[in-house]
Amino acid sequence: MGWYTSLIVLVVAVAVAAVLTPNSMLPYGAKPTDATPLTPSAGAALRFVHVLCSSVATGASVWVTFFAGVIMFRHLPRHTFGRIQGRLFPAYFRLVALTSALAALALKLRLSWAASGAAEAAGALQHVQLLLLLAALSGALLNLLLLEPITTKIMQERHRIEKEAGIGEEVGLSRNREVARTNKELAAVNRRFGMWHGMSSLSNLVALCSLGAHAWFLSQQLPI
């Protein structure tokens, strides 16, 4: 784990700890009636951080999942595509984890300052948004710390076997399955890669769907 990943994990851990801390343990008021009023400038800053970070996370997820990978797969030699993905995904998961954590933290701080009445009613909807941001954060962290490193390691092993078999530099459709019919080592590594890649893709899909649902709930609060 690089120092930048360690730093992001530390920041995320602090943010998650703050998000999960009960309001009564936070320094700005044990009860809604005792809470220090949120100044307009502070409220605007927290809203800005919430919207900006959640938008960056959602946009990055949509771009990497549906556009970047598809375009590279169609136009690059397959091993080149895999090596780029091996560099791209750690940065992508770090970005989604960090921005989701910061968006959740900003939303939590706003909710903690909420007073009773209308603000509490609005807070019920915002608590759903908070859970969705935490789900996106969980999916990104699971990929960053576990699934992606294992998947990339298996991919590199598969690349080695494919090079020995004289394949892997084709663009688009692969000859992997054709060769794997007679190459037991390649067939075995294919099964391992498929399993871990599938779990990584599922975790990414959970994060993407959570961010999409969060964006929908957020759009319901627009005064238009």
mmCIF file of C-alpha atoms in Angstrom:
data_model
loop_
_atom_site.group_PDB
_atom_site.id
_atom_site.type_symbol
_atom_site.label_atom_id
_atom_site.label_comp_id
_atom_site.label_asym_id
_atom_site.label_seq_id
_atom_site.Cartn_x
_atom_site.Cartn_y
_atom_site.Cartn_z
ATOM 1 C CA MET A 1 0.000 0.000 0.000
ATOM 2 C CA GLY A 2 1.513 3.358 -1.086
ATOM 3 C CA TRP A 3 1.720 6.346 1.224
ATOM 4 C CA TYR A 4 -1.055 8.132 -0.703
ATOM 5 C CA THR A 5 -3.377 5.168 -0.248
ATOM 6 C CA SER A 6 -2.510 5.059 3.456
ATOM 7 C CA LEU A 7 -3.236 8.783 3.747
ATOM 8 C CA ILE A 8 -6.588 8.430 2.000
ATOM 9 C CA VAL A 9 -7.530 5.475 4.215
ATOM 10 C CA LEU A 10 -6.646 7.581 7.291
ATOM 11 C CA VAL A 11 -8.778 10.502 6.081
ATOM 12 C CA VAL A 12 -11.644 8.147 5.248
ATOM 13 C CA ALA A 13 -11.385 6.485 8.687
ATOM 14 C CA VAL A 14 -11.602 9.867 10.436
ATOM 15 C CA ALA A 15 -14.572 10.882 8.280
ATOM 16 C CA VAL A 16 -16.393 7.604 8.901
ATOM 17 C CA ALA A 17 -15.756 7.880 12.636
ATOM 18 C CA ALA A 18 -17.296 11.357 12.625
ATOM 19 C CA VAL A 19 -20.247 10.200 10.521
ATOM 20 C CA LEU A 20 -20.993 7.287 12.865
ATOM 21 C CA THR A 21 -20.569 9.328 16.056
ATOM 22 C CA PRO A 22 -23.922 10.072 17.740
ATOM 23 C CA ASN A 23 -24.874 13.750 17.721
ATOM 24 C CA SER A 24 -24.828 13.802 21.517
ATOM 25 C CA MET A 25 -21.066 13.168 21.464
ATOM 26 C CA LEU A 26 -20.263 15.952 18.996
ATOM 27 C CA PRO A 27 -19.062 19.311 20.323
ATOM 28 C CA TYR A 28 -21.741 21.579 18.881
ATOM 29 C CA GLY A 29 -24.819 20.521 20.819
ATOM 30 C CA ALA A 30 -26.215 17.449 22.554
ATOM 31 C CA LYS A 31 -29.803 18.230 21.619
ATOM 32 C CA PRO A 32 -31.348 20.015 18.627
ATOM 33 C CA THR A 33 -32.673 22.745 20.924
ATOM 34 C CA ASP A 34 -29.193 23.292 22.367
ATOM 35 C CA ALA A 35 -27.337 23.169 19.056
ATOM 36 C CA THR A 36 -25.273 26.145 17.977
ATOM 37 C CA PRO A 37 -27.050 27.772 14.994
ATOM 38 C CA LEU A 38 -25.391 27.054 11.673
ATOM 39 C CA THR A 39 -24.233 30.286 10.089
ATOM 40 C CA PRO A 40 -25.225 30.929 6.447
ATOM 41 C CA SER A 41 -21.596 30.834 5.299
ATOM 42 C CA ALA A 42 -20.899 27.548 7.120
ATOM 43 C CA GLY A 43 -24.085 26.007 5.756
ATOM 44 C CA ALA A 44 -23.195 27.102 2.222
ATOM 45 C CA ALA A 45 -19.696 25.657 2.573
ATOM 46 C CA LEU A 46 -21.005 22.288 3.782
ATOM 47 C CA ARG A 47 -23.583 22.152 0.978
ATOM 48 C CA PHE A 48 -20.854 22.965 -1.548
ATOM 49 C CA VAL A 49 -18.556 20.206 -0.263
ATOM 50 C CA HIS A 50 -21.447 17.715 -0.211
ATOM 51 C CA VAL A 51 -22.600 18.467 -3.763
ATOM 52 C CA LEU A 52 -19.105 18.815 -5.260
ATOM 53 C CA CYS A 53 -17.669 15.626 -3.759
ATOM 54 C CA SER A 54 -20.719 13.480 -4.479
ATOM 55 C CA SER A 55 -20.796 14.803 -8.064
ATOM 56 C CA VAL A 56 -17.109 14.011 -8.587
ATOM 57 C CA ALA A 57 -17.610 10.478 -7.236
ATOM 58 C CA THR A 58 -20.683 9.881 -9.411
ATOM 59 C CA GLY A 59 -19.090 11.335 -12.535
ATOM 60 C CA ALA A 60 -15.889 9.340 -12.092
ATOM 61 C CA SER A 61 -17.876 6.133 -11.580
ATOM 62 C CA VAL A 62 -19.965 6.661 -14.708
ATOM 63 C CA TRP A 63 -16.941 7.594 -16.842
ATOM 64 C CA VAL A 64 -14.672 4.744 -15.765
ATOM 65 C CA THR A 65 -17.421 2.095 -15.784
ATOM 66 C CA PHE A 66 -19.185 2.903 -19.044
ATOM 67 C CA PHE A 67 -16.773 4.911 -21.192
ATOM 68 C CA ALA A 68 -13.038 4.757 -20.417
ATOM 69 C CA GLY A 69 -12.801 0.973 -20.180
ATOM 70 C CA VAL A 70 -14.970 0.306 -23.236
ATOM 71 C CA ILE A 71 -13.053 2.775 -25.422
ATOM 72 C CA MET A 72 -9.645 1.412 -24.389
ATOM 73 C CA PHE A 73 -10.763 -2.201 -24.828
ATOM 74 C CA ARG A 74 -11.878 -1.501 -28.397
ATOM 75 C CA HIS A 75 -8.740 0.350 -29.487
ATOM 76 C CA LEU A 76 -5.752 -0.973 -27.514
ATOM 77 C CA PRO A 77 -3.864 -4.283 -27.541
ATOM 78 C CA ARG A 78 -5.374 -6.366 -24.770
ATOM 79 C CA HIS A 79 -2.278 -6.570 -22.577
ATOM 80 C CA THR A 80 -1.730 -2.807 -22.922
ATOM 81 C CA PHE A 81 -5.362 -2.295 -21.948
ATOM 82 C CA GLY A 82 -4.910 -4.506 -18.883
ATOM 83 C CA ARG A 83 -1.764 -2.688 -17.752
ATOM 84 C CA ILE A 84 -3.497 0.689 -18.040
ATOM 85 C CA GLN A 85 -6.493 -0.610 -16.100
ATOM 86 C CA GLY A 86 -4.106 -1.859 -13.424
ATOM 87 C CA ARG A 87 -2.856 1.720 -13.019
ATOM 88 C CA LEU A 88 -6.222 3.418 -13.469
ATOM 89 C CA PHE A 89 -8.347 1.450 -11.026
ATOM 90 C CA PRO A 90 -6.363 2.135 -7.817
ATOM 91 C CA ALA A 91 -6.496 5.891 -8.518
ATOM 92 C CA TYR A 92 -10.200 5.618 -9.387
ATOM 93 C CA PHE A 93 -11.085 3.753 -6.194
ATOM 94 C CA ARG A 94 -9.036 6.185 -4.096
ATOM 95 C CA LEU A 95 -10.919 9.101 -5.655
ATOM 96 C CA VAL A 96 -14.371 7.564 -5.113
ATOM 97 C CA ALA A 97 -13.553 6.555 -1.530
ATOM 98 C CA LEU A 98 -12.201 9.987 -0.615
ATOM 99 C CA THR A 99 -14.959 12.041 -2.235
ATOM 100 C CA SER A 100 -17.718 9.781 -0.875
ATOM 101 C CA ALA A 101 -16.258 10.102 2.635
ATOM 102 C CA LEU A 102 -16.000 13.899 2.401
ATOM 103 C CA ALA A 103 -19.552 14.181 1.022
ATOM 104 C CA ALA A 104 -20.861 11.983 3.860
ATOM 105 C CA LEU A 105 -18.947 14.024 6.442
ATOM 106 C CA ALA A 106 -20.308 17.328 5.127
ATOM 107 C CA LEU A 107 -23.859 15.949 5.140
ATOM 108 C CA LYS A 108 -23.425 14.562 8.662
ATOM 109 C CA LEU A 109 -22.267 17.949 9.962
ATOM 110 C CA ARG A 110 -25.278 19.654 8.412
ATOM 111 C CA LEU A 111 -27.647 17.066 9.919
ATOM 112 C CA SER A 112 -26.025 17.454 13.343
ATOM 113 C CA TRP A 113 -26.841 21.156 13.326
ATOM 114 C CA ALA A 114 -30.462 20.575 12.280
ATOM 115 C CA ALA A 115 -33.153 21.951 14.563
ATOM 116 C CA SER A 116 -36.546 20.389 15.212
ATOM 117 C CA GLY A 117 -39.620 20.706 13.010
ATOM 118 C CA ALA A 118 -39.190 21.087 9.258
ATOM 119 C CA ALA A 119 -35.448 20.487 9.449
ATOM 120 C CA GLU A 120 -36.038 17.127 11.157
ATOM 121 C CA ALA A 121 -38.511 16.121 8.445
ATOM 122 C CA ALA A 122 -35.978 17.006 5.764
ATOM 123 C CA GLY A 123 -33.325 15.197 7.790
ATOM 124 C CA ALA A 124 -35.106 11.842 7.319
ATOM 125 C CA LEU A 125 -34.499 12.075 3.575
ATOM 126 C CA GLN A 126 -30.926 13.226 4.127
ATOM 127 C CA HIS A 127 -30.218 10.257 6.406
ATOM 128 C CA VAL A 128 -31.077 7.988 3.456
ATOM 129 C CA GLN A 129 -28.541 9.945 1.390
ATOM 130 C CA LEU A 130 -25.988 9.439 4.158
ATOM 131 C CA LEU A 131 -26.480 5.661 4.092
ATOM 132 C CA LEU A 132 -26.118 5.630 0.303
ATOM 133 C CA LEU A 133 -22.837 7.553 0.512
ATOM 134 C CA LEU A 134 -21.554 5.085 3.096
ATOM 135 C CA ALA A 135 -22.534 2.192 0.804
ATOM 136 C CA ALA A 136 -20.593 3.794 -2.065
ATOM 137 C CA LEU A 137 -17.635 4.337 0.245
ATOM 138 C CA SER A 138 -17.736 0.690 1.350
ATOM 139 C CA GLY A 139 -17.741 -0.567 -2.245
ATOM 140 C CA ALA A 140 -14.788 1.643 -3.204
ATOM 141 C CA LEU A 141 -12.767 0.698 -0.110
ATOM 142 C CA LEU A 142 -13.415 -3.018 -0.603
ATOM 143 C CA ASN A 143 -12.050 -2.731 -4.114
ATOM 144 C CA LEU A 144 -9.130 -0.498 -3.155
ATOM 145 C CA LEU A 145 -7.860 -2.616 -0.270
ATOM 146 C CA LEU A 146 -8.749 -6.171 -1.321
ATOM 147 C CA LEU A 147 -10.422 -6.997 -4.611
ATOM 148 C CA GLU A 148 -8.482 -4.841 -7.077
ATOM 149 C CA PRO A 149 -4.966 -5.784 -5.861
ATOM 150 C CA ILE A 150 -5.804 -9.501 -6.035
ATOM 151 C CA THR A 151 -7.466 -9.149 -9.446
ATOM 152 C CA THR A 152 -4.502 -7.220 -10.853
ATOM 153 C CA LYS A 153 -2.031 -9.784 -9.536
ATOM 154 C CA ILE A 154 -3.959 -12.615 -11.192
ATOM 155 C CA MET A 155 -4.196 -10.574 -14.416
ATOM 156 C CA GLN A 156 -0.414 -10.209 -14.483
ATOM 157 C CA GLU A 157 -0.047 -13.962 -14.051
ATOM 158 C CA ARG A 158 -2.493 -14.528 -16.906
ATOM 159 C CA HIS A 159 -0.569 -12.111 -19.107
ATOM 160 C CA ARG A 160 2.616 -14.129 -18.498
ATOM 161 C CA ILE A 161 0.919 -17.381 -19.520
ATOM 162 C CA GLU A 162 -0.655 -15.751 -22.580
ATOM 163 C CA LYS A 163 2.695 -14.341 -23.718
ATOM 164 C CA GLU A 164 4.189 -17.815 -23.530
ATOM 165 C CA ALA A 165 1.267 -19.010 -25.685
ATOM 166 C CA GLY A 166 1.827 -16.181 -28.190
ATOM 167 C CA ILE A 167 -1.407 -14.291 -27.576
ATOM 168 C CA GLY A 168 -2.448 -11.091 -25.808
ATOM 169 C CA GLU A 169 -1.475 -8.376 -28.276
ATOM 170 C CA GLU A 170 -4.672 -8.629 -30.305
ATOM 171 C CA VAL A 171 -7.098 -5.682 -30.246
ATOM 172 C CA GLY A 172 -10.684 -6.298 -29.203
ATOM 173 C CA LEU A 173 -11.806 -9.923 -29.155
ATOM 174 C CA SER A 174 -9.322 -12.266 -27.502
ATOM 175 C CA ARG A 175 -7.983 -15.683 -28.531
ATOM 176 C CA ASN A 176 -7.796 -16.578 -24.830
ATOM 177 C CA ARG A 177 -10.711 -19.027 -24.791
ATOM 178 C CA GLU A 178 -9.513 -20.777 -27.920
ATOM 179 C CA VAL A 179 -6.057 -21.358 -26.441
ATOM 180 C CA ALA A 180 -7.430 -22.235 -22.983
ATOM 181 C CA ARG A 181 -9.158 -25.308 -24.461
ATOM 182 C CA THR A 182 -5.755 -26.976 -24.742
ATOM 183 C CA ASN A 183 -3.810 -25.027 -22.079
ATOM 184 C CA LYS A 184 -4.813 -26.194 -18.590
ATOM 185 C CA GLU A 185 -2.681 -23.572 -16.827
ATOM 186 C CA LEU A 186 -4.390 -20.772 -18.735
ATOM 187 C CA ALA A 187 -7.827 -22.293 -18.109
ATOM 188 C CA ALA A 188 -7.142 -22.427 -14.370
ATOM 189 C CA VAL A 189 -5.960 -18.825 -14.151
ATOM 190 C CA ASN A 190 -8.963 -17.746 -16.243
ATOM 191 C CA ARG A 191 -11.311 -19.226 -13.646
ATOM 192 C CA ARG A 192 -9.523 -17.437 -10.802
ATOM 193 C CA PHE A 193 -9.468 -14.161 -12.713
ATOM 194 C CA GLY A 194 -13.145 -14.439 -13.599
ATOM 195 C CA MET A 195 -14.126 -15.006 -9.963
ATOM 196 C CA TRP A 196 -12.145 -12.068 -8.526
ATOM 197 C CA HIS A 197 -12.917 -9.752 -11.433
ATOM 198 C CA GLY A 198 -16.608 -10.538 -11.001
ATOM 199 C CA MET A 199 -16.520 -9.650 -7.305
ATOM 200 C CA SER A 200 -14.630 -6.444 -8.083
ATOM 201 C CA SER A 201 -17.161 -5.488 -10.759
ATOM 202 C CA LEU A 202 -20.057 -6.225 -8.396
ATOM 203 C CA SER A 203 -18.521 -4.065 -5.669
ATOM 204 C CA ASN A 204 -18.036 -1.254 -8.173
ATOM 205 C CA LEU A 205 -21.649 -1.656 -9.328
ATOM 206 C CA VAL A 206 -22.885 -1.339 -5.726
ATOM 207 C CA ALA A 207 -20.934 1.909 -5.356
ATOM 208 C CA LEU A 208 -22.200 3.231 -8.685
ATOM 209 C CA CYS A 209 -25.857 2.407 -7.945
ATOM 210 C CA SER A 210 -25.566 3.936 -4.464
ATOM 211 C CA LEU A 211 -24.151 7.146 -5.908
ATOM 212 C CA GLY A 212 -26.867 7.216 -8.569
ATOM 213 C CA ALA A 213 -29.594 6.775 -5.950
ATOM 214 C CA HIS A 214 -27.972 9.491 -3.832
ATOM 215 C CA ALA A 215 -28.016 11.842 -6.834
ATOM 216 C CA TRP A 216 -31.730 11.114 -7.329
ATOM 217 C CA PHE A 217 -32.548 11.914 -3.684
ATOM 218 C CA LEU A 218 -30.412 15.041 -3.886
ATOM 219 C CA SER A 219 -32.261 16.205 -7.006
ATOM 220 C CA GLN A 220 -35.579 16.005 -5.118
ATOM 221 C CA GLN A 221 -34.397 18.844 -2.895
ATOM 222 C CA LEU A 222 -33.868 21.302 -5.761
ATOM 223 C CA PRO A 223 -36.390 24.173 -5.542
ATOM 224 C CA ILE A 224 -37.434 23.924 -9.194
#
